[in-house]
Coordinates of C-alpha atoms in Angstrom, one line a residue:
X21 CA 15.6 47.3 76.4
X22 CA 15.4 43.6 76.9
X23 CA 13.1 41.8 74.4
X24 CA 10.8 39.2 76.0
X25 CA 11.8 35.6 75.1
X26 CA 8.4 34.8 73.3
X27 CA 8.8 38.0 71.3
X28 CA 12.4 37.2 70.4
X29 CA 11.4 33.6 69.3
X30 CA 8.6 35.0 67.2
X31 CA 11.0 37.5 65.5
X32 CA 13.4 34.6 64.7
X33 CA 10.6 32.5 63.2
X34 CA 9.4 35.5 61.1
X35 CA 13.0 36.1 59.9
X36 CA 13.4 32.5 58.9
X37 CA 10.1 32.6 57.0
X38 CA 11.1 35.7 55.1
X39 CA 14.5 34.1 54.3
X40 CA 12.8 31.0 52.9
X41 CA 10.5 33.2 50.8
X42 CA 13.4 35.0 49.3
X43 CA 15.2 31.7 48.6
X44 CA 12.1 30.0 47.0
X45 CA 11.7 32.7 44.3
X46 CA 15.1 31.6 42.9
X47 CA 13.6 28.3 41.8
X48 CA 10.9 29.8 39.5
X49 CA 11.1 28.0 36.2
X50 CA 14.0 25.9 37.3
X51 CA 12.4 22.4 37.9
X52 CA 15.6 20.4 38.4
X53 CA 17.0 22.8 41.0
X54 CA 13.7 22.8 42.8
X55 CA 13.6 19.0 42.8
X56 CA 17.1 18.8 44.2
X57 CA 16.1 21.2 47.0
X58 CA 13.7 18.7 48.4
X59 CA 15.8 15.6 47.7
X60 CA 18.7 17.1 49.5
X61 CA 16.7 17.6 52.7
X62 CA 16.4 13.9 53.2
X63 CA 19.7 12.6 51.8
X64 CA 19.9 9.6 54.0
X65 CA 16.5 8.2 53.1
X66 CA 17.0 8.8 49.4
X67 CA 20.5 7.3 49.6
X68 CA 19.0 4.1 51.1
X69 CA 16.5 3.9 48.2
X70 CA 19.3 4.5 45.7
X71 CA 21.5 1.8 47.3
X72 CA 18.6 -0.6 47.4
X73 CA 17.9 -0.1 43.7
X74 CA 21.6 -0.5 42.9
X75 CA 21.8 -3.7 45.0
X76 CA 18.6 -5.1 43.5
X77 CA 19.7 -4.5 39.9
X78 CA 23.2 -5.9 40.7
X79 CA 21.6 -9.1 42.1
X80 CA 19.3 -9.4 39.0
X81 CA 22.2 -9.1 36.7
X82 CA 24.3 -11.5 38.7
X83 CA 21.4 -14.0 38.6
X84 CA 21.8 -14.0 34.8
X85 CA 25.4 -15.0 35.3
X86 CA 24.2 -17.6 37.9
X87 CA 22.0 -19.1 35.2
X88 CA 25.1 -19.3 32.9
X89 CA 27.1 -21.1 35.6
X90 CA 24.3 -23.5 36.2
X91 CA 24.0 -24.4 32.5
X92 CA 27.7 -24.8 32.2
X93 CA 27.8 -27.1 35.3
X94 CA 25.0 -29.4 34.0
X95 CA 27.2 -31.5 31.5
X96 CA 29.4 -32.7 34.4
X97 CA 26.6 -32.4 37.0
X98 CA 25.9 -36.2 37.3
X99 CA 29.5 -36.9 38.1
X100 CA 30.0 -33.8 40.3
X101 CA 26.6 -32.9 41.9
X102 CA 28.2 -30.6 44.4
X103 CA 29.1 -28.2 41.5
X104 CA 25.5 -28.1 40.3
X105 CA 24.2 -27.7 43.9
X106 CA 26.6 -24.8 44.5
X107 CA 25.5 -23.1 41.3
X108 CA 21.8 -23.7 42.3
X109 CA 22.2 -22.2 45.8
X110 CA 24.0 -19.2 44.4
X111 CA 21.3 -18.5 41.9
X112 CA 18.5 -18.9 44.5
X113 CA 20.4 -16.6 46.9
X114 CA 20.7 -14.0 44.2
X115 CA 17.0 -14.2 43.4
X116 CA 16.0 -13.8 47.1
X117 CA 18.4 -10.9 47.6
X118 CA 17.0 -9.2 44.5
X119 CA 13.5 -9.3 45.9
X120 CA 14.6 -8.3 49.4
X121 CA 16.4 -5.2 48.2
X122 CA 13.4 -4.1 46.1
X123 CA 11.2 -4.3 49.2
X124 CA 13.6 -2.4 51.4
X125 CA 13.7 0.4 48.8
X126 CA 10.0 0.4 48.3
X127 CA 9.4 0.5 52.1
X128 CA 11.6 3.6 52.6
X129 CA 10.3 5.3 49.4
X130 CA 6.7 4.9 50.5
X131 CA 7.5 7.2 53.4
X132 CA 10.1 9.6 52.1
X133 CA 8.4 10.3 48.7
X134 CA 5.1 11.1 50.3
X135 CA 6.9 13.3 52.9
X136 CA 8.5 15.3 50.1
X137 CA 5.1 16.0 48.5
X138 CA 4.0 17.3 51.9
X139 CA 7.0 19.6 52.1
X140 CA 6.3 21.0 48.7
X141 CA 2.6 21.7 49.3
X142 CA 3.4 23.3 52.6
X143 CA 6.1 25.6 51.2
X144 CA 4.3 26.4 48.0
X145 CA 1.2 27.4 50.0
X146 CA 3.2 29.4 52.4
X147 CA 5.0 31.2 49.6
X148 CA 1.7 31.8 47.8
X149 CA 0.0 33.3 50.8
X150 CA 2.8 35.9 51.1
X151 CA 1.8 37.5 47.8
X152 CA -0.1 40.8 48.1
X153 CA -3.8 40.7 47.1
X154 CA -3.0 42.2 43.7
X155 CA -1.3 39.0 42.7
X156 CA -4.6 37.1 43.1
X157 CA -6.7 39.6 41.2
X158 CA -6.1 38.2 37.7
X159 CA -5.4 34.6 38.7
X160 CA -8.4 32.2 39.2
X161 CA -8.1 30.4 42.6
X162 CA -8.5 27.0 40.8
X163 CA -5.5 27.6 38.6
X164 CA -3.3 28.4 41.6
X165 CA -4.6 25.5 43.7
X166 CA -4.2 23.1 40.8
X167 CA -0.6 24.2 40.3
X168 CA 0.3 23.5 43.9
X169 CA -1.1 20.0 43.5
X170 CA 0.6 19.7 40.0
X171 CA 3.9 20.7 41.5
X172 CA 3.7 18.1 44.3
X173 CA 2.4 15.4 42.0
X174 CA 5.1 16.1 39.4
X175 CA 7.8 15.7 42.0
X176 CA 6.2 12.5 43.3
X177 CA 6.0 11.0 39.8
X178 CA 9.6 12.1 39.0
X179 CA 10.9 10.4 42.1
X180 CA 9.0 7.2 41.4
X181 CA 9.9 7.3 37.7
X182 CA 13.6 7.8 38.4
X183 CA 13.7 5.1 41.1
X184 CA 11.6 2.4 39.6
X185 CA 11.4 3.1 35.8
X186 CA 14.5 5.0 34.7
X187 CA 17.3 4.1 37.1
X188 CA 16.9 0.2 37.0
X189 CA 17.0 -0.1 33.2
X190 CA 19.9 2.4 33.0
X191 CA 21.9 0.3 35.5
X192 CA 20.7 -2.9 33.8
X193 CA 22.0 -1.7 30.4
X194 CA 25.4 -0.6 31.9
X195 CA 25.8 -3.8 33.8
X196 CA 24.7 -6.0 30.9
X197 CA 27.2 -4.4 28.6
X198 CA 29.9 -5.0 31.2
X199 CA 28.9 -8.6 31.5
X200 CA 29.0 -9.0 27.7
X201 CA 32.7 -8.0 27.9
X202 CA 33.3 -11.3 29.7
X203 CA 32.3 -13.1 26.5
X204 CA 33.5 -10.6 23.9
X205 CA 35.2 -7.3 24.5
X206 CA 34.7 -6.1 20.9
X207 CA 30.9 -6.8 21.3
X208 CA 30.8 -4.9 24.5
X209 CA 32.6 -1.9 23.0
X210 CA 30.2 -1.9 20.0
X211 CA 27.3 -2.0 22.5
X212 CA 28.7 1.1 24.3
X213 CA 29.0 3.0 21.1
X214 CA 25.6 2.1 19.8
X215 CA 23.9 2.7 23.2
X216 CA 25.5 6.1 23.6
X217 CA 24.5 7.1 20.0
X218 CA 20.9 5.9 20.6
X219 CA 20.7 7.7 24.0
X220 CA 22.0 10.9 22.5
X221 CA 19.5 10.7 19.6
X222 CA 16.6 10.1 22.1
X223 CA 17.7 13.0 24.2
X224 CA 17.8 15.4 21.2
X225 CA 14.5 14.3 19.9
X226 CA 12.9 14.4 23.4
X227 CA 14.1 17.9 23.9
X228 CA 12.5 19.0 20.7
X229 CA 9.2 17.9 22.1
X230 CA 9.4 20.0 25.2
X231 CA 7.2 22.7 23.8
X232 CA 4.4 20.2 23.2
X233 CA 4.7 19.0 26.8
X234 CA 4.7 22.5 28.2
X235 CA 1.6 23.4 26.1
X236 CA -0.2 20.4 27.5
X237 CA 0.8 21.4 31.1
X238 CA -0.5 24.9 30.6
X239 CA -3.8 23.7 29.0
X240 CA -4.3 21.1 31.8
X241 CA -4.0 23.9 34.4
X242 CA -6.4 26.2 32.6
X243 CA -9.0 23.4 32.5
X244 CA -8.7 22.9 36.3
X245 CA -9.1 26.6 36.8
X246 CA -12.1 26.8 34.6
X247 CA -13.8 24.0 36.5
X248 CA -13.3 25.7 39.8
X249 CA -14.5 29.0 38.4
X250 CA -17.7 27.6 37.0
X251 CA -18.5 25.4 40.0
X252 CA -17.8 28.3 42.4
X253 CA -20.3 30.5 40.5
X254 CA -23.0 27.8 39.9
X255 CA -25.7 30.0 41.5
X256 CA -25.0 32.8 39.0
X257 CA -24.9 30.2 36.1
X258 CA -28.3 28.9 37.1
X259 CA -29.8 32.4 37.7
X260 CA -28.9 33.5 34.1
X261 CA -29.8 30.2 32.5
X262 CA -26.2 29.8 31.3
X263 CA -25.7 26.1 31.9
X264 CA -25.6 25.2 28.2
X265 CA -23.2 28.1 27.3
X266 CA -20.9 27.1 30.2
X267 CA -20.9 23.5 29.0
X268 CA -20.0 24.7 25.5
X269 CA -17.2 26.9 27.0
X270 CA -15.9 24.1 29.1
X271 CA -16.0 21.7 26.1
X272 CA -13.9 24.2 24.1
X273 CA -11.3 24.3 26.9
X274 CA -11.4 20.6 27.2
X275 CA -11.0 20.1 23.5
X276 CA -7.9 22.3 23.4
X277 CA -6.4 20.5 26.3
X278 CA -7.2 17.1 24.7
X279 CA -5.5 18.1 21.5
X280 CA -2.4 19.4 23.3
X281 CA -2.2 16.1 25.3
X282 CA -2.7 14.0 22.1
X283 CA 0.2 15.9 20.4
X284 CA 2.4 15.4 23.4
X285 CA 1.6 11.6 23.7
X286 CA 1.9 11.0 19.9
X287 CA 5.4 12.6 19.9
X288 CA 6.3 10.2 22.7
X289 CA 5.0 7.2 20.8
X290 CA 7.1 8.2 17.7
X291 CA 10.2 8.2 20.0
X292 CA 9.3 4.8 21.4
X293 CA 8.7 3.3 17.9
X294 CA 12.1 4.6 16.7
X295 CA 13.8 3.2 19.8
X296 CA 12.0 -0.2 19.6
X297 CA 13.2 -0.7 16.0
X298 CA 16.8 0.2 16.9
X299 CA 16.9 -2.1 20.0
X300 CA 15.3 -5.0 18.2
X301 CA 18.0 -4.8 15.5
X302 CA 20.7 -4.5 18.2
X303 CA 19.5 -7.6 20.0
X304 CA 19.4 -9.7 16.8
X305 CA 22.9 -8.6 15.9
X306 CA 24.2 -9.5 19.4
X307 CA 22.6 -13.0 19.3
X308 CA 24.0 -13.6 15.8
X309 CA 27.5 -12.5 16.8
X310 CA 27.3 -14.8 19.9
X311 CA 26.2 -17.8 17.7
X312 CA 29.2 -17.1 15.4
X313 CA 31.5 -17.1 18.4
X314 CA 30.0 -20.4 19.6
X315 CA 30.4 -22.0 16.1
X316 CA 34.1 -21.0 16.3
X317 CA 34.2 -22.6 19.7
X318 CA 35.0 -19.3 21.4
X319 CA 31.8 -19.3 23.5
X320 CA 30.1 -21.9 25.6
X321 CA 26.5 -22.9 25.6
X322 CA 26.1 -20.9 28.8
X323 CA 27.6 -17.9 27.0
X324 CA 24.9 -18.1 24.3
X325 CA 22.2 -18.3 26.9
X326 CA 23.8 -15.4 28.8
X327 CA 24.1 -13.2 25.8
X328 CA 20.5 -14.0 24.8
X329 CA 19.2 -13.1 28.2
X330 CA 21.4 -10.0 28.3
X331 CA 20.2 -9.0 24.8
X332 CA 16.6 -9.1 26.0
X333 CA 17.7 -7.2 29.2
X334 CA 19.3 -4.5 27.0
X335 CA 16.3 -4.5 24.7
X336 CA 13.8 -4.1 27.4
X337 CA 16.1 -1.9 29.5
X338 CA 16.8 0.6 26.8
X339 CA 13.1 0.6 25.8
X340 CA 12.0 1.2 29.4
X341 CA 14.7 3.9 29.7
X342 CA 13.5 5.7 26.6
X343 CA 9.9 5.5 27.8
X344 CA 10.9 6.8 31.3
X345 CA 13.1 9.5 29.8
X346 CA 10.3 11.0 27.7
X347 CA 7.9 10.7 30.6
X348 CA 10.4 12.5 32.8
X349 CA 10.6 15.2 30.1
X350 CA 6.9 15.7 30.3
X351 CA 6.7 15.9 34.1
X352 CA 9.8 18.2 34.3
X353 CA 8.0 20.5 31.9
X354 CA 4.9 20.5 34.0
X355 CA 6.9 21.1 37.2
X356 CA 8.7 24.0 35.5
X357 CA 5.4 25.5 34.3
X358 CA 3.7 25.3 37.7
X359 CA 6.7 26.6 39.6
X360 CA 7.2 29.5 37.3
X361 CA 3.7 30.7 38.2
X362 CA 3.7 29.9 41.9
X363 CA 7.2 31.2 42.6
X364 CA 6.8 34.5 41.0
X365 CA 8.9 37.0 43.1
X366 CA 6.8 38.8 45.7
X367 CA 5.9 42.3 44.6
X368 CA 6.0 43.7 48.1
X369 CA 8.6 41.6 50.0
X370 CA 8.7 42.2 53.7
X371 CA 12.0 43.8 54.8
X372 CA 14.3 41.1 56.3
X373 CA 14.7 43.0 59.7
X374 CA 11.3 44.7 59.8
X375 CA 10.4 45.6 63.4
X376 CA 6.9 45.2 64.8
X377 CA 4.7 48.3 64.8
X378 CA 4.3 49.8 68.3
X379 CA 0.6 50.9 68.2
X380 CA 0.2 52.9 71.4
X381 CA -2.1 55.5 70.0
X382 CA -3.9 54.3 66.8
X383 CA -3.4 57.4 64.7
X384 CA -3.5 57.1 60.9
X385 CA -1.7 59.4 58.5
X386 CA -1.4 59.6 54.7
X387 CA 1.6 61.6 53.7
X388 CA 1.4 63.0 50.1
X389 CA 0.2 59.5 48.9
X390 CA -0.1 58.9 45.1
X391 CA -1.3 55.5 43.9
X392 CA -2.5 54.0 40.6
X393 CA -3.5 50.4 39.7
X394 CA -1.4 48.8 37.0
X395 CA -2.2 50.2 33.6
X396 CA -4.7 52.7 34.9
X397 CA -4.8 56.4 35.7
X398 CA -3.9 57.5 39.3
X399 CA -6.6 56.9 41.9
X400 CA -5.0 59.0 44.6
X401 CA -3.1 62.3 43.8
X402 CA -0.9 63.6 46.6
X403 CA -3.4 62.6 49.3
X404 CA -2.7 64.1 52.8
X405 CA -4.9 62.9 55.6
X406 CA -4.6 62.7 59.4
X407 CA -6.9 60.6 61.6
X408 CA -6.6 61.0 65.4
X409 CA -6.6 58.1 67.8
X410 CA -10.1 57.0 68.8
X411 CA -11.7 59.2 66.1
X412 CA -14.5 57.9 63.9
X413 CA -14.1 59.0 60.3
X414 CA -16.5 58.2 57.5
X415 CA -15.5 58.2 53.8
X416 CA -18.0 59.1 51.1
X417 CA -17.8 60.0 47.4
X418 CA -18.6 58.8 43.9
X419 CA -17.7 55.4 42.7
X420 CA -14.0 55.1 41.8
X421 CA -13.1 58.2 43.9
X422 CA -10.5 56.2 45.9
X423 CA -12.4 55.2 49.1
X424 CA -11.7 51.5 48.9
X425 CA -8.2 52.2 47.8
X426 CA -7.6 54.2 51.1
X427 CA -8.7 51.1 53.1
X428 CA -6.5 48.8 51.0
X429 CA -3.5 51.1 51.5
X430 CA -4.1 51.2 55.3
X431 CA -3.9 47.4 55.3
X432 CA -0.7 47.6 53.0
X433 CA -2.4 45.6 50.3
X434 CA -0.5 47.8 47.8
X435 CA 2.6 49.9 47.7
X436 CA 2.0 53.6 47.1
X437 CA 3.7 55.1 44.0
X438 CA 4.7 58.1 46.1
X439 CA 4.4 59.1 49.7
X440 CA 3.7 56.9 52.7
X441 CA 1.0 55.6 55.1
X442 CA 1.8 55.7 58.8
X443 CA 0.1 54.2 61.9
X444 CA 1.2 55.7 65.3
X445 CA 3.7 57.8 63.3
X446 CA 5.4 54.7 61.9
X447 CA 5.6 53.9 58.2
X448 CA 3.7 50.7 57.8
X449 CA 5.9 49.6 54.8
X450 CA 8.8 49.4 57.2
X451 CA 7.1 47.5 59.9
X452 CA 6.3 43.7 60.1
X453 CA 3.2 42.6 58.3
X454 CA 2.1 40.5 61.3
X455 CA 2.1 43.5 63.7
X456 CA 0.1 45.6 61.1
X457 CA -2.5 42.9 60.7
X458 CA -2.8 42.5 64.5
X459 CA -3.6 46.3 64.7
X460 CA -6.5 46.2 62.3
X461 CA -9.9 44.5 62.2
X462 CA -12.1 44.7 59.1
X463 CA -15.8 44.2 58.6
X464 CA -16.3 44.1 54.8
X465 CA -19.5 44.6 52.8
X466 CA -19.6 41.0 51.8
X467 CA -18.5 39.0 54.9
X468 CA -16.4 36.0 53.9
X469 CA -16.7 32.9 55.9
X470 CA -14.9 29.6 55.6
X471 CA -16.6 26.3 55.1
X472 CA -16.0 25.6 58.8
X473 CA -18.0 25.8 62.1
X474 CA -19.2 29.2 63.3
X475 CA -16.9 28.8 66.3
X476 CA -13.9 28.5 64.0
X477 CA -15.0 31.4 61.9
X478 CA -15.5 33.7 64.9
X479 CA -12.2 32.6 66.4
X480 CA -10.3 33.1 63.1
X481 CA -8.3 36.1 64.3
X482 CA -7.9 34.7 67.9
X483 CA -7.6 30.9 67.5
X484 CA -6.9 30.4 71.3
X485 CA -10.0 32.3 72.5
X486 CA -12.1 30.4 75.0
X487 CA -15.7 29.5 74.2
X488 CA -17.0 32.0 77.0
X489 CA -15.1 34.8 75.2
X490 CA -16.6 33.8 71.9
X491 CA -20.1 33.8 73.4
X492 CA -19.5 37.3 74.9
X493 CA -18.4 38.5 71.4
X494 CA -21.5 36.9 69.9
X495 CA -23.7 38.7 72.5
X496 CA -22.2 42.0 71.7
X497 CA -22.6 41.4 68.0
X498 CA -26.4 40.5 68.4
X499 CA -25.8 37.0 66.9
X500 CA -26.1 34.8 70.0
X501 CA -29.9 34.3 69.5
X502 CA -29.8 33.0 65.9
X503 CA -26.8 30.8 66.7
X504 CA -28.6 29.3 69.7
X505 CA -31.6 28.5 67.4
X506 CA -29.4 26.4 65.1
X507 CA -29.4 22.6 65.8
X508 CA -25.6 22.5 66.3
X509 CA -25.2 26.0 67.7
X510 CA -21.6 27.3 67.4
X511 CA -20.6 24.0 65.8
X512 CA -22.9 24.7 62.8
X513 CA -21.1 24.6 59.5
X514 CA -21.3 28.0 57.7
X515 CA -21.2 26.5 54.2
X516 CA -19.0 27.7 51.3
X517 CA -18.4 31.4 51.9
X518 CA -21.2 31.3 54.5
X519 CA -24.0 30.4 52.1
X520 CA -26.0 28.6 54.8
X521 CA -26.5 32.0 56.6
X522 CA -28.4 35.1 55.5
X523 CA -26.6 38.3 54.7
X524 CA -27.4 39.8 58.0
X525 CA -26.3 36.7 59.9
X526 CA -23.0 36.6 58.0
X527 CA -22.4 40.3 58.8
X528 CA -23.0 39.8 62.5
X529 CA -20.6 36.8 62.6
X530 CA -18.0 39.1 61.0
X531 CA -18.7 41.7 63.7
X532 CA -18.3 39.1 66.4
X533 CA -15.0 38.1 64.8
X534 CA -13.8 41.7 64.9
X535 CA -15.0 42.2 68.5
X536 CA -13.1 39.1 69.6
X537 CA -9.9 40.3 67.8
X538 CA -10.0 43.6 69.7
X539 CA -7.7 45.5 67.4
X540 CA -7.2 49.3 68.0
X541 CA -8.1 50.2 64.4
X542 CA -11.4 49.2 62.8
X543 CA -12.2 49.4 59.0
X544 CA -15.8 49.2 57.9
X545 CA -16.4 48.8 54.2
X546 CA -20.1 49.5 53.6
X547 CA -21.0 47.0 56.3
X548 CA -24.7 47.6 56.1
X549 CA -25.2 48.5 52.5
X550 CA -26.9 45.3 51.3
X551 CA -29.2 44.7 54.3
X552 CA -32.9 45.2 55.0
X553 CA -33.9 47.8 57.6
X554 CA -34.4 45.2 60.4
X555 CA -31.0 43.6 59.8
X556 CA -29.4 47.0 59.5
X557 CA -30.8 48.1 62.9
X558 CA -29.4 45.0 64.6
X559 CA -26.1 45.4 63.0
X560 CA -25.9 49.1 63.7
X561 CA -26.3 48.4 67.4
X562 CA -23.6 45.8 67.2
X563 CA -21.3 48.2 65.3
X564 CA -21.8 50.8 68.0
X565 CA -20.4 48.4 70.6
X566 CA -17.6 47.4 68.3
X567 CA -16.5 51.0 67.5
X568 CA -16.1 52.0 71.2
X569 CA -12.6 53.1 72.1
X570 CA -11.3 52.4 68.6
X571 CA -10.0 54.4 65.6
X572 CA -12.6 53.8 63.0
X573 CA -12.5 54.4 59.2
X574 CA -15.8 53.6 57.5
X575 CA -17.1 53.7 53.9
X576 CA -20.8 54.0 53.8
X577 CA -23.3 55.0 51.1
X578 CA -26.1 55.3 53.6
X579 CA -25.3 58.6 55.4
X580 CA -27.6 57.7 58.2
X581 CA -25.0 55.3 59.5
X582 CA -22.4 58.1 59.8
X583 CA -24.4 60.6 61.8
X584 CA -22.6 59.6 65.1
X585 CA -19.2 59.9 63.5
X586 CA -16.7 62.7 64.4
X587 CA -15.7 63.5 60.8
X588 CA -16.9 62.9 57.3
X589 CA -14.3 63.0 54.5
X590 CA -15.7 63.6 51.0
X591 CA -13.3 61.9 48.5
X592 CA -13.4 62.9 44.9
X593 CA -10.8 62.2 42.2
X594 CA -8.3 61.0 44.7
X595 CA -8.4 64.0 47.0
X596 CA -10.3 65.2 50.1
X597 CA -12.7 67.9 48.9
X598 CA -14.7 68.3 52.1
X599 CA -13.8 67.6 55.7
X600 CA -16.0 68.2 58.7
X601 CA -18.6 66.8 61.1
X602 CA -21.9 65.6 59.7
X603 CA -23.6 68.7 61.0
X604 CA -21.1 71.0 59.5
X605 CA -21.1 69.3 56.0
X606 CA -24.9 69.3 56.0
X607 CA -24.8 73.1 55.9
X608 CA -22.2 73.3 53.2
X609 CA -22.8 73.0 49.4
X610 CA -21.3 69.9 48.0
X611 CA -21.5 66.1 47.5
X612 CA -22.4 65.4 51.1
X613 CA -25.3 67.7 51.3
X614 CA -26.6 66.7 47.9
X615 CA -26.4 63.0 48.8
X616 CA -28.0 63.6 52.2
X617 CA -31.0 65.5 50.6
X618 CA -31.5 62.7 48.0
X619 CA -31.5 60.0 50.7
X620 CA -33.9 61.9 52.9
X621 CA -36.4 62.3 50.0
X622 CA -36.3 58.5 49.4
X623 CA -36.9 57.7 53.1
X624 CA -40.5 56.6 53.7
X625 CA -42.5 57.8 56.7
X626 CA -42.4 54.3 58.2
X627 CA -38.7 54.2 58.0
X628 CA -38.5 57.6 59.7
X629 CA -40.7 56.3 62.5

């Protein structure tokens, strides 16, 4: 059968995305390989920056030689002014070229370095979102978001440090030593030996400090995560009068991070001090050697000036190189720490050639499914369950019986330890995740909304839906009236997690979102449990419209909301202990009848009316 062109292109995009995800995991904890991945994508731009730096440093060094020529030309300059003028023009030309090359490199770097950070944030975010929900359960959002920023910032700083702080002094030192050879080859050879020894010593000592830099990187990330966690729960902090205790807790985290940073920086300062002493002695020895050569009439006055300036160039160059190197070590450590967390291999990678699910009849089947959360006893034990297309099935049972786990497994949030879950007789683990998500709409107990307009929130599952389609969905969800009463209507900002709306309003927005998505399978997770009677009535009406012609699986602790359902499944200890219509189970001894009787006793006459 011929595959439509849009579908074929979509499959190709998904295959490429999965291939990139598999490739990205190889860079976890390998900062230099990760850095090269992004540099290699824009080789031409980085090559231009490198060439500009090389040319600029070359001109800067040549200008030192130009000064020597000018000084050597001065004694005979009055008699031969053309010689002096030529030396002057050459020197000025080298100075102008030096500045020009720096600006060319800076202009290109301003674009390519920023573009690289965008590439990193984009791919890190894409890789992160491909993790299953279990990955995010024990990782604060602030820690993950800060690591994405830390990774991009570390690469940006590394590129800038190498281009403007590390590479120029490295080239300067090499070029200066080569120029010293024009005055004295033994002096140049001695400089090579001493510089190599000094560089090796700095490298060894810097490597020993890596653990300090990694400790600082981890502490900095934990402080960022703690900040986001506290600010995100500020209402709870206020409600329990815990402002002072949270301040003390944050102070403790901050103190630990400050100590780790101080240890890291002090270690760097020790390296810089050691290097400064060595290079100062080296420069003094060079100048003394040159003066001795001059006294022996083996060096000109210009040579003395050249060696003096080159000595300072080597002094400052090796100092800057040492500073840059230890800074690079710190940022490489931070990049490695962040990437090791973000690029953790996916627990449930999508199969590289996973076909889309073909949901013609939205049946759901659990086939001998066993499941346990990590480090805990099994929640489901050989669960077998069949739900027919268009059937409404309610799940009830004690807390921890496995009801929410069943909904999570239908959405393939977790991989069963045994057995399989099938939709339309197809194992969902073998189908593409996009097609599974398109087949399911969810209305949770606590509807999550983005800090965006109501229009964007309702369109979330169908971004290209027209405004008339959104309004029809809102009308079916009984939320058009309260939206119209808001000053900005559908353009009203919902607030962080929808805090500008009441619980009932958030729930009706979530129902409108599900109506607009129009998926064949609907999952309801206690959608009316936390609402007052008036809100529950409005939402129940909206849910009735939403459930029409769909396969519905609902968790509810209010049994009154399940009376129109086809079947009720009583889940206890990971198994189905009762299965039947509401009327049938009301006549049978068990959890359903006991719960129904208790709830009827608590129902007031006014609520019955």
